[in-house]
Amino acid sequence: MVDQQNFELAEVASGDVSVVPAVEELAKDLGLTLGEPEQLTIRRVKRGKRWRYLRADGSPVKRQSTISRLNSLAVPPAYEHVRYAADPHSHLQAVGRDAAVAA
């Protein structure tokens, strides 16, 4: 069993202690790249009844496959300051703040 908070030694059901691989190794095995919140460069902006996605330079995301990926992440509409990963293989895909909690 993996301690998902600390990635430390974890005791499996049989009582054996096993070494959990490093986070970097796990990410590599899963085909993911590690990212930081600062690397989430696509912003979500409300335009009418729809969302518009903007790159760090302010240009709109136009590629439909990227827009579909961002929509599929299903970040709730009430979330504010939502940012997405430009890299579809990043282990961190989106962050945002729940407006209801922030109030």
Short mmCIF file of C-alpha atoms in Angstrom, two decimals:
data_model
loop_
_atom_site.label_atom_id
_atom_site.label_comp_id
_atom_site.label_asym_id
_atom_site.label_seq_id
_atom_site.Cartn_x
_atom_site.Cartn_y
_atom_site.Cartn_z
CA MET A 1 0.00 0.00 0.00
CA VAL A 2 1.36 3.43 -0.92
CA ASP A 3 1.21 6.34 1.52
CA GLN A 4 0.01 8.84 -1.06
CA GLN A 5 0.76 11.83 1.12
CA ASN A 6 4.41 11.13 1.86
CA PHE A 7 5.53 8.32 -0.44
CA GLU A 8 7.38 6.84 2.52
CA LEU A 9 7.74 3.23 3.54
CA ALA A 10 4.36 1.59 3.64
CA GLU A 11 3.28 -1.62 5.30
CA VAL A 12 1.44 -3.99 3.01
CA ALA A 13 -1.46 -6.17 4.18
CA SER A 14 0.84 -9.16 4.76
CA GLY A 15 2.88 -7.14 7.26
CA ASP A 16 5.90 -6.87 4.97
CA VAL A 17 7.52 -3.50 4.61
CA SER A 18 8.36 -2.47 1.07
CA VAL A 19 10.15 0.51 -0.35
CA VAL A 20 7.92 2.69 -2.47
CA PRO A 21 9.66 3.99 -5.61
CA ALA A 22 10.54 7.65 -5.80
CA VAL A 23 7.90 10.01 -7.13
CA GLU A 24 9.98 10.66 -10.24
CA GLU A 25 10.18 6.95 -10.98
CA LEU A 26 6.43 6.51 -10.52
CA ALA A 27 5.71 9.42 -12.85
CA LYS A 28 8.07 8.01 -15.47
CA ASP A 29 6.49 4.55 -15.22
CA LEU A 30 3.06 6.12 -15.79
CA GLY A 31 4.25 8.24 -18.72
CA LEU A 32 3.79 11.47 -16.78
CA THR A 33 5.97 14.51 -16.28
CA LEU A 34 6.12 16.22 -12.91
CA GLY A 35 4.90 19.78 -12.89
CA GLU A 36 4.41 22.66 -10.50
CA PRO A 37 1.37 24.94 -10.19
CA GLU A 38 3.46 27.77 -11.67
CA GLN A 39 3.75 25.72 -14.88
CA LEU A 40 -0.01 25.74 -15.46
CA THR A 41 -0.07 28.40 -18.15
CA ILE A 42 -3.54 28.13 -19.68
CA ARG A 43 -6.24 30.25 -18.01
CA ARG A 44 -10.01 29.74 -18.16
CA VAL A 45 -12.11 32.84 -18.84
CA LYS A 46 -15.92 33.01 -18.98
CA ARG A 47 -17.27 34.37 -22.27
CA GLY A 48 -21.06 34.40 -22.33
CA LYS A 49 -22.25 30.88 -21.54
CA ARG A 50 -18.99 29.24 -22.59
CA TRP A 51 -15.39 29.08 -21.46
CA ARG A 52 -12.49 30.49 -23.38
CA TYR A 53 -8.97 29.26 -22.76
CA LEU A 54 -6.04 31.67 -22.97
CA ARG A 55 -2.32 30.96 -23.12
CA ALA A 56 0.19 32.81 -20.94
CA ASP A 57 0.72 35.38 -23.70
CA GLY A 58 -3.03 36.06 -23.87
CA SER A 59 -3.60 34.27 -27.17
CA PRO A 60 -6.62 31.95 -27.32
CA VAL A 61 -6.27 28.18 -27.45
CA LYS A 62 -7.74 27.20 -30.82
CA ARG A 63 -6.78 23.53 -31.21
CA GLN A 64 -9.98 21.55 -30.71
CA SER A 65 -8.18 18.54 -29.22
CA THR A 66 -6.68 20.77 -26.52
CA ILE A 67 -10.03 22.43 -25.81
CA SER A 68 -11.67 19.00 -25.56
CA ARG A 69 -8.97 17.84 -23.12
CA LEU A 70 -9.46 20.91 -20.93
CA ASN A 71 -13.25 20.50 -20.98
CA SER A 72 -12.92 16.81 -20.10
CA LEU A 73 -11.17 17.71 -16.85
CA ALA A 74 -14.60 18.94 -15.69
CA VAL A 75 -13.43 21.70 -13.36
CA PRO A 76 -16.63 22.96 -11.71
CA PRO A 77 -18.00 26.24 -13.08
CA ALA A 78 -17.92 27.80 -9.59
CA TYR A 79 -14.13 27.54 -9.47
CA GLU A 80 -12.23 30.78 -10.01
CA HIS A 81 -8.68 31.49 -11.10
CA VAL A 82 -8.52 28.14 -12.91
CA ARG A 83 -5.26 27.29 -14.65
CA TYR A 84 -4.47 24.24 -16.77
CA ALA A 85 -1.35 22.44 -17.89
CA ALA A 86 -0.33 22.95 -21.50
CA ASP A 87 1.34 19.52 -21.31
CA PRO A 88 -1.26 16.74 -21.53
CA HIS A 89 1.22 14.40 -19.78
CA SER A 90 1.74 16.58 -16.71
CA HIS A 91 0.79 14.85 -13.46
CA LEU A 92 -0.87 18.12 -12.40
CA GLN A 93 -3.54 19.09 -14.93
CA ALA A 94 -5.53 21.90 -13.28
CA VAL A 95 -5.81 24.08 -10.20
CA GLY A 96 -8.49 26.54 -9.15
CA ARG A 97 -10.25 28.03 -6.17
CA ASP A 98 -13.80 27.23 -5.17
CA ALA A 99 -15.63 30.56 -5.07
CA ALA A 100 -18.01 29.28 -2.38
CA VAL A 101 -15.13 28.46 -0.03
CA ALA A 102 -13.23 31.65 -0.84
CA ALA A 103 -16.16 33.86 0.17
#
